[in-house]
Coordinates of C-alpha atoms and ligand atoms in Angstrom, one line a residue:
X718 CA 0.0 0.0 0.0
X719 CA 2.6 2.4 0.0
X720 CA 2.6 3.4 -3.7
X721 CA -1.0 3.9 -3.1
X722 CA -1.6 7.6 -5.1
X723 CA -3.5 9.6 -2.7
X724 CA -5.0 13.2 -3.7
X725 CA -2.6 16.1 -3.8
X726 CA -4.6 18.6 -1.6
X727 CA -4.2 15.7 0.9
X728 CA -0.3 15.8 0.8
X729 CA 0.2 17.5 4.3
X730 CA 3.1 17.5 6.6
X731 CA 2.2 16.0 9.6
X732 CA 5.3 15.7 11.3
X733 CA 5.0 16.8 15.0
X734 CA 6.2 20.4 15.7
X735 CA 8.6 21.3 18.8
X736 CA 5.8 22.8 20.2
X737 CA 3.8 19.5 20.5
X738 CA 6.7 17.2 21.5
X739 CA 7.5 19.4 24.6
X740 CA 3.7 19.2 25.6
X741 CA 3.8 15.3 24.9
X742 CA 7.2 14.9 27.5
X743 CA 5.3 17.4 30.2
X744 CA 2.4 15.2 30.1
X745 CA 4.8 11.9 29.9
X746 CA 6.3 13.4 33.4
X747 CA 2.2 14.4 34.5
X748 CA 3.1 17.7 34.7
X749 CA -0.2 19.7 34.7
X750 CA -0.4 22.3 31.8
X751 CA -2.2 25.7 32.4
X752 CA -4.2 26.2 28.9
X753 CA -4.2 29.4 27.5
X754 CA -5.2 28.6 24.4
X755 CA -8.5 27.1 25.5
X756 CA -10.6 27.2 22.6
X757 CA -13.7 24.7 23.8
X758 CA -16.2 27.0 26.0
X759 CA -17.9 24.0 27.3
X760 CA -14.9 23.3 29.7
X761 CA -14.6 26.4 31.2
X762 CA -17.0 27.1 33.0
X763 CA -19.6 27.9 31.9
X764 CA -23.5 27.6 33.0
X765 CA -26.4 26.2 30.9
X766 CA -29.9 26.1 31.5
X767 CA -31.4 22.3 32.5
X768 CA -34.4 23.7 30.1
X769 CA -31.8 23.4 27.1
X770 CA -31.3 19.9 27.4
X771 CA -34.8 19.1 28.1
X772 CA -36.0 20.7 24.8
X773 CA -34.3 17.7 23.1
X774 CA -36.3 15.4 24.5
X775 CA -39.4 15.8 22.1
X776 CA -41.4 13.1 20.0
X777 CA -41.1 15.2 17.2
X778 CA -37.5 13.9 17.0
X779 CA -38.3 10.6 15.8
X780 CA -39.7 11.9 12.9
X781 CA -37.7 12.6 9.8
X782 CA -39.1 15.7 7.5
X783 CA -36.0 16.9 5.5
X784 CA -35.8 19.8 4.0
X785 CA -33.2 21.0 1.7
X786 CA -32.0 24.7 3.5
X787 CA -32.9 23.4 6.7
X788 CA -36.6 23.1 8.7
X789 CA -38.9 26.1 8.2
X790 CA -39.6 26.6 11.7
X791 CA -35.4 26.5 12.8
X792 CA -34.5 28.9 10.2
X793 CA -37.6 31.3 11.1
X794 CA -35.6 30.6 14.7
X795 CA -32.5 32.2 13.4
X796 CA -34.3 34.8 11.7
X797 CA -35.8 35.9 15.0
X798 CA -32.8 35.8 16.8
X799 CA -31.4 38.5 14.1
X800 CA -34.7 40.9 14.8
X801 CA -33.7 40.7 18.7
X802 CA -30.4 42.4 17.5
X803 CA -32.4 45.1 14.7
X804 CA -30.9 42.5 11.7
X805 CA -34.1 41.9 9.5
X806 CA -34.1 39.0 7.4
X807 CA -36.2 36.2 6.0
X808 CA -36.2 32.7 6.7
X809 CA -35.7 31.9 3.1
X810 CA -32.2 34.0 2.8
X811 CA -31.6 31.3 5.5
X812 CA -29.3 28.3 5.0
X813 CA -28.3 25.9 7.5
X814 CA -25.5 24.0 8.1
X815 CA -24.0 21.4 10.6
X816 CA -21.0 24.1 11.3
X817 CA -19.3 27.2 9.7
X818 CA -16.5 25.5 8.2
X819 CA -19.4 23.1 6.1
X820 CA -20.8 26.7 5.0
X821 CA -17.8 27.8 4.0
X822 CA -17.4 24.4 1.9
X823 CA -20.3 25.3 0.4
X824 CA -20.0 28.4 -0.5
X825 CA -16.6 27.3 -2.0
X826 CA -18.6 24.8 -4.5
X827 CA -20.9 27.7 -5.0
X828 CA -18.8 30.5 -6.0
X829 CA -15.3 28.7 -7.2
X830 CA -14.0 27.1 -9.9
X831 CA -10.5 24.7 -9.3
X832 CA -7.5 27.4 -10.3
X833 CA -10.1 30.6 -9.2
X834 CA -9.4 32.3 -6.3
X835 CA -10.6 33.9 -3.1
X836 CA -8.8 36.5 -1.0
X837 CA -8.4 35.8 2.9
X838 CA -7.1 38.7 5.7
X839 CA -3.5 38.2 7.6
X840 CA -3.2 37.3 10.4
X841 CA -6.2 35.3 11.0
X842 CA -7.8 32.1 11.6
X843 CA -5.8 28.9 10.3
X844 CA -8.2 26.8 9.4
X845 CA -8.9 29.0 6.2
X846 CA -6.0 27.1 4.6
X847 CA -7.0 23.4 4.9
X848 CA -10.9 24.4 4.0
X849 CA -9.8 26.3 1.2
X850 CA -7.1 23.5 -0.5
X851 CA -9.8 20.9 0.4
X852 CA -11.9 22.5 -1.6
X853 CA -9.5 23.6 -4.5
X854 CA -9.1 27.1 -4.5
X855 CA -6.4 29.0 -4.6
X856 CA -6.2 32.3 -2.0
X857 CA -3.9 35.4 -1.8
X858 CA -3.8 37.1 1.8
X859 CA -4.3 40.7 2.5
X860 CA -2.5 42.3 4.6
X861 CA -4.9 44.3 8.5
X862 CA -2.4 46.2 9.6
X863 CA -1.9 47.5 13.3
X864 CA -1.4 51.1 14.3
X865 CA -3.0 51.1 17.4
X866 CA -6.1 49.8 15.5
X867 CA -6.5 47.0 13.3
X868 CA -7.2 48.3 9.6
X869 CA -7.7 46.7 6.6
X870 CA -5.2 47.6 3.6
X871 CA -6.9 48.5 0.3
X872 CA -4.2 49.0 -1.6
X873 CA -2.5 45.4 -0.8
X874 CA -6.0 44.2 -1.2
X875 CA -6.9 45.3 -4.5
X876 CA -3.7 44.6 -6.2
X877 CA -4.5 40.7 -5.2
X878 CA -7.8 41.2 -7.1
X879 CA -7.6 39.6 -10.9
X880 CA -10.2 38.5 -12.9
X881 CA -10.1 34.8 -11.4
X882 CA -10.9 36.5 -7.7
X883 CA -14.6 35.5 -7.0
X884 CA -15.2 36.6 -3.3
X885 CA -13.2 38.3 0.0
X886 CA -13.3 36.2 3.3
X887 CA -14.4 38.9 6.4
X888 CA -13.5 37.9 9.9
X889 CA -15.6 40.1 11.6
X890 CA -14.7 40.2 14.0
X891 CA -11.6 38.7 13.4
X892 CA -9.9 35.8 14.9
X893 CA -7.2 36.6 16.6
X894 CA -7.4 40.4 16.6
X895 CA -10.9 41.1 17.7
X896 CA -11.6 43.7 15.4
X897 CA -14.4 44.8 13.8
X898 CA -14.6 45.6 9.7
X899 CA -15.8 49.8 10.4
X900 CA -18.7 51.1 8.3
X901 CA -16.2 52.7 5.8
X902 CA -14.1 50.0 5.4
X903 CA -17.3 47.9 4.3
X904 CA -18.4 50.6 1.8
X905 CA -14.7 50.4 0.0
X906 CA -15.0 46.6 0.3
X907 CA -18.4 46.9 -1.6
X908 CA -17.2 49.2 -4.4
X909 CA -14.3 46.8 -4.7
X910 CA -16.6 43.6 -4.6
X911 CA -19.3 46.0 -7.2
X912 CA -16.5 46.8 -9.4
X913 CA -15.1 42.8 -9.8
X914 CA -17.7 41.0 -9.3
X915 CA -17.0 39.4 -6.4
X916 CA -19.1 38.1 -3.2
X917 CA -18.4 39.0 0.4
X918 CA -18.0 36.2 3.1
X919 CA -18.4 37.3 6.1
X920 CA -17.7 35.1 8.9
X921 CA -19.3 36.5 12.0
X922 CA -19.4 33.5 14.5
X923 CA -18.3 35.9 16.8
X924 CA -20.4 38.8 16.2
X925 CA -22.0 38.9 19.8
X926 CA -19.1 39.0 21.8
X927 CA -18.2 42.6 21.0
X928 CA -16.8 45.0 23.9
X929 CA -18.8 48.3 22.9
X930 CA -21.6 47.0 20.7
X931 CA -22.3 50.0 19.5
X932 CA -19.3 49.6 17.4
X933 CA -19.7 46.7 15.5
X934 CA -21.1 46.5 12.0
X935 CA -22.6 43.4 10.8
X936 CA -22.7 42.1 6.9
X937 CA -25.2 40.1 7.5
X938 CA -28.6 42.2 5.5
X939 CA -25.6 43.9 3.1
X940 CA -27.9 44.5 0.2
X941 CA -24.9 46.4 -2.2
X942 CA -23.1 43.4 -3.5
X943 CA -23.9 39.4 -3.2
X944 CA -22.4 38.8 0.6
X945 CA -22.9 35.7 2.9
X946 CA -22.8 36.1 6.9
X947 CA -22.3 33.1 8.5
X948 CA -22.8 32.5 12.0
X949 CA -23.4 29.5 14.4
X950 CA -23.9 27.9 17.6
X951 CA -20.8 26.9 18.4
X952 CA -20.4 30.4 19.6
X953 CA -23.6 32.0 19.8
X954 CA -24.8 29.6 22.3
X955 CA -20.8 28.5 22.9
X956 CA -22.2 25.0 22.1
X957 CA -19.8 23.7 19.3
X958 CA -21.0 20.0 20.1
X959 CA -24.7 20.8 18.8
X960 CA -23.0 21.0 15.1
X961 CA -25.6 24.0 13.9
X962 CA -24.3 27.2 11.9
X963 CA -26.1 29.0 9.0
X964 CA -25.6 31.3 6.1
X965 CA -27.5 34.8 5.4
X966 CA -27.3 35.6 2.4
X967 CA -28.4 38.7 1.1
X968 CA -27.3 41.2 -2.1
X969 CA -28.9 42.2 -5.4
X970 CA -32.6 40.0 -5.7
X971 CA -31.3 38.4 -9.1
X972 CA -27.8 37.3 -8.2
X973 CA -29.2 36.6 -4.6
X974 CA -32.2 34.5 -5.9
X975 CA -30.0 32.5 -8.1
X976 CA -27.6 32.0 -5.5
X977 CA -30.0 30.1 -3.1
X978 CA -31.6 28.1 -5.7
X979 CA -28.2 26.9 -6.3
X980 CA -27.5 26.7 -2.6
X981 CA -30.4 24.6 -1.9
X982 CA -28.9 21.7 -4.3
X983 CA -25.6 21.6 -2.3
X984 CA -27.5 21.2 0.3
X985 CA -29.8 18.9 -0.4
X986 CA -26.7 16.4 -1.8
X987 CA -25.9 16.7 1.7
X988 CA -28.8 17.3 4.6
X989 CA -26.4 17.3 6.8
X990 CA -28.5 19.1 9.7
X991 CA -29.3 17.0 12.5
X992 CA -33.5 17.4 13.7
X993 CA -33.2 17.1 17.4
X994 CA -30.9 20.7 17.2
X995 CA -33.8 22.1 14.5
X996 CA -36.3 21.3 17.0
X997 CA -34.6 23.0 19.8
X998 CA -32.9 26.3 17.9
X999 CA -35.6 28.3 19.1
X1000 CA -35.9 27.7 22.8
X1001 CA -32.6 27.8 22.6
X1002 CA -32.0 30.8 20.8
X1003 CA -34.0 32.2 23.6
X1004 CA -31.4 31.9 25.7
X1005 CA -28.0 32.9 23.9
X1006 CA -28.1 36.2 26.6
X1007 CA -27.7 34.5 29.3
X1008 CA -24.7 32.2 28.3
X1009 CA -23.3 35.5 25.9
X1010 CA -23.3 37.7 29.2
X1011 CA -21.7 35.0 31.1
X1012 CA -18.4 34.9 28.5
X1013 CA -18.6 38.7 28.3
X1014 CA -18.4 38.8 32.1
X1015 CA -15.4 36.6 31.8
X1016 CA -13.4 38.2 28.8
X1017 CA -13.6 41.6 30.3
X1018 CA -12.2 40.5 33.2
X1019 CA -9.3 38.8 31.8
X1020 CA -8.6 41.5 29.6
X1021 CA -8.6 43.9 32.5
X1022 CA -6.4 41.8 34.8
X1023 CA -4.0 41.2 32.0
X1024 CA -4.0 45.5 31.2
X1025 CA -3.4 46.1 34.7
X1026 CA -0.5 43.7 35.1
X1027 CA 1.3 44.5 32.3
X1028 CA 5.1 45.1 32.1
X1029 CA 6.7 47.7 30.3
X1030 CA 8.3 45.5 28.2
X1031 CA 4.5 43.9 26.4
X1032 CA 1.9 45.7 24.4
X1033 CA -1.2 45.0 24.6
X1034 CA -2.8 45.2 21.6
X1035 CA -6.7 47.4 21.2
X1036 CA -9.7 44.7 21.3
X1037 CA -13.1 45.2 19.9
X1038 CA -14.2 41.4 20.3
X1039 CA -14.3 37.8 20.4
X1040 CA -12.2 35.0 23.1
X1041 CA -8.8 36.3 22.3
X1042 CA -6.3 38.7 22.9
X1043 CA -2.8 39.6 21.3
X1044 CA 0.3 40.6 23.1
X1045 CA 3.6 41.7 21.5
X1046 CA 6.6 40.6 23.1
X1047 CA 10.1 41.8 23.0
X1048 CA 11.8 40.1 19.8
X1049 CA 14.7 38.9 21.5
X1050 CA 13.6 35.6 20.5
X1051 CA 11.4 33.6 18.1
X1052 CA 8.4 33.6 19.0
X1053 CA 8.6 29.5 18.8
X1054 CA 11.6 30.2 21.5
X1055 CA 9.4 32.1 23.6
X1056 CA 6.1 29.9 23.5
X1057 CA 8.6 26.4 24.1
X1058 CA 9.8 28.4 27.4
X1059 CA 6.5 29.2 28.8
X1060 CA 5.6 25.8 28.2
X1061 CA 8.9 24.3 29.1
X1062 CA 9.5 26.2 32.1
X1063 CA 6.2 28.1 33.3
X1064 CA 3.7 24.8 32.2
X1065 CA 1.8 27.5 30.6
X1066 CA 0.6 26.9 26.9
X1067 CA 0.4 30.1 24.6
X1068 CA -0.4 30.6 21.1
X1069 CA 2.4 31.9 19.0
X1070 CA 1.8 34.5 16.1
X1071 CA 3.2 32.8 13.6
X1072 CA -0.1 30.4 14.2
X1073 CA -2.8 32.7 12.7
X1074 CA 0.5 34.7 10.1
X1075 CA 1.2 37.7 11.9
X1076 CA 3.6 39.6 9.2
X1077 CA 5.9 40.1 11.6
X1078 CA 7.8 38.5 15.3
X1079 CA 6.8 38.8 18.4
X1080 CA 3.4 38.3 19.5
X1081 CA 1.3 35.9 21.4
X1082 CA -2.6 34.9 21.8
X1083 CA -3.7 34.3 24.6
X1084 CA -7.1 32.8 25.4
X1085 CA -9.7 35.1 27.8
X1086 CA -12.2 32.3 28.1
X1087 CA -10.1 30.8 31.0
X1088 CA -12.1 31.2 34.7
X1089 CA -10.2 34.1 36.2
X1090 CA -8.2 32.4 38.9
X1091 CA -6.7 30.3 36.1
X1092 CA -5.7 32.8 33.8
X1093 CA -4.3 35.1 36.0
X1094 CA -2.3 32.3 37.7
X1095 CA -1.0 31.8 34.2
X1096 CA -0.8 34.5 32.7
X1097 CA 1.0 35.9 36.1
X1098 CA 3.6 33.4 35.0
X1099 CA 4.6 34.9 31.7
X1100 CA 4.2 38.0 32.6
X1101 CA 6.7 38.0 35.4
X1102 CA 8.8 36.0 32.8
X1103 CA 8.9 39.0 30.3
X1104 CA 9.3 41.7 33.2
X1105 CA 12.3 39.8 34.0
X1106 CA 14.2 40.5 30.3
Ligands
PLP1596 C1 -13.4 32.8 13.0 C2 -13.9 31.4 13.1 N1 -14.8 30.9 12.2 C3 -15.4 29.7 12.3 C4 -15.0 28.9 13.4 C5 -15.6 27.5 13.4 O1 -16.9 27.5 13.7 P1 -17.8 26.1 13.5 O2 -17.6 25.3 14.8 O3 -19.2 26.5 13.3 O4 -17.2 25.4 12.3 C6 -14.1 29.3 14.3 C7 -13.7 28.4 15.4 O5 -13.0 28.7 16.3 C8 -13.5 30.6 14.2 O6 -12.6 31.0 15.1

């Protein structure tokens, strides 16, 4: 079997990196890591409603009624949950899906032919790679750049735009840098999209978790160009297990019409929604406050332990949303050198930059989802680390 040819977009490396082989010999010698790169919210803390998990135990389960987009009544669920937050949309611009990167699969199929190409921001969220090669499209970064706010570059952007672009992937707000896409940063990013032809993507799982609402502009209802928000439970309702996301789409009526007829076809190859979550999305929709508040509660105070116990020698970098928050350390080392001695020496796990493509060395992500005696235990432990430079 091993001349056996396998697919090129499957020809990864998978060797394991320093980084993993110094966790594996900690955890050889049991010694306990502090996470700060916790990622899953349901181990940290967290507190759901018993009524959540009753909602799932309904006879209507055991009957089977697919339907193509997802059940009538769930995506009238997410619609509602959009007019709560002033976003108005109907039920049939609504496409469901068992979890954002699936959407973004689709979407792929939709827009994308093999050797076309989509454009993706830098630094940001690493999975974009594998779904993209998976699905055979080629991508060009652009460049957000930091000056004491994140900001998207236009010029880099549109000189990565050729006739084979078909959309822009959003972040919004953006994973790591919690930042928001501003109101006149979307209106370029239309006129761009208007003048190529191109669709927005918007991913905005974690639209909710904004610091000063007020702030935050959402795609989703974008009626200038063909865009798709995508959103989901696994942070709405910080439930990744319940495998639930959806697509709005919105834009022009005809290219938006012929988009979900389209969509519904992919979807139907798949119905890959499970019913018992379509039967519960609106109770539980109901109560995405509660848990939201909860995780607010808990980033803020991270975040304002972390700026209060900084040393002169980190930055803190400006947050607008989202779990996580970027420091820049001093570049005396890699950043690899850096993340192996906090794990080496402090049992702390941080994310380096180089993870999500920061341009440039050194930063670090931490986590704010950690409960607070946790985090500052941990993050205590770096900290004093770097004072000590
Ligand atoms: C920006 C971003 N989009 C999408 C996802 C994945 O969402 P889902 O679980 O719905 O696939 C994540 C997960 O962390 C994320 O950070």
């Amino acid at each position: 079997m091993d001349k056996f040819r396998f697919a090129y977009r499957t020809n990864w490396r998978q060797e394991t990196n320093a980084l993993n082989k110094a966790l594996e010999e900690l955890e050889s010698r049991h010694i306990p890591v502090m996470d700060l790169t916790a990622s899953n919210p349901t181990v940290c803390g967290f507190v759901f409603s018993d009524e959540m998990l009753s909602a799932l135990n309904v006879p209507e389960n055991l009957r089977y009624q697919p339907d193509a987009c997802g059940m009538r009544k769930a995506r009238q669920a997410v619609a509602d949950h959009y007019a709560r937050q002033k976003v108005f949309l109907s039920p049939g611009d609504i496409i469901l899906t068992a979890s954002t990167s699936e959407a973004y699969s689709f979407l792929m199929r939709l827009l994308v032919n093999p050797g076309e190409k989509i454009l993706i921001p830098r630094p940001s969220y690493p999975l974009f790679q594998f779904l993209l090669e998976i699905n055979d499209v080629n991508f060009d970064y652009y460049p957000l750049h930091y000056d004491g706010h994140w900001r998207i570059d236009y010029q880099a952007l549109e000189r990565c735009v050729d006739s084979k672009t078909k959309a822009i992937i959003l972040v919004n707000p953006n994973n790591p840098t919690g930042s928001f896409v501003s109101t006149s940063e979307l209106n370029a990013l239309n006129e761009i999209c208007r003048n190529h032809q191109m669709a927005i993507i918007s991913d905005e799982v974690f639209f909710e978790y904004s610091l000063s609402p007020a702030d935050a502009v959402s795609c989703a209802g974008n009626q200038a160009v063909l865009t798709f928000a995508l959103g989901g439970l696994s942070k709405t309702l910080a439930l990744p297990q319940m495998k639930c996301a959806w697509i709005l789409a919105s834009g022009p009526q005809l290219v938006l019409q012929e988009s979900l007829d389209r969509l519904e076809i992919i979807s139907d190859t798949y119905l890959s929604i499970n019913t018992p979550v379509q039967n519960a999305l609106s109770l539980w929709l109901d109560h995405a406050p509660e848990i939201q508040e909860q995780i607010i509660f808990r980033v803020k105070e991270n975040w304002q332990w972390l700026k209060a116990h900084l040393s002169e020698h980190t930055e803190l970098l400006s947050l607008q949303g989202g779990w996580y928050v970027t420091l820049r350390i001093p570049a005396v080392k890699s950043e690899e050198e850096w993340v192996l001695e906090f794990l080496k020496e402090d049992h702390v796990l941080v994310y380096p930059g180089y993870f999500f493509d920061f341009e440039r060395e050194a930063y670090i992500v931490l986590s704010l989802l950690p409960p607070a005696p946790i985090f500052q235990e941990a993050a205590g432990r770096i900290l004093s680390r770097l004072a000590r430079i």
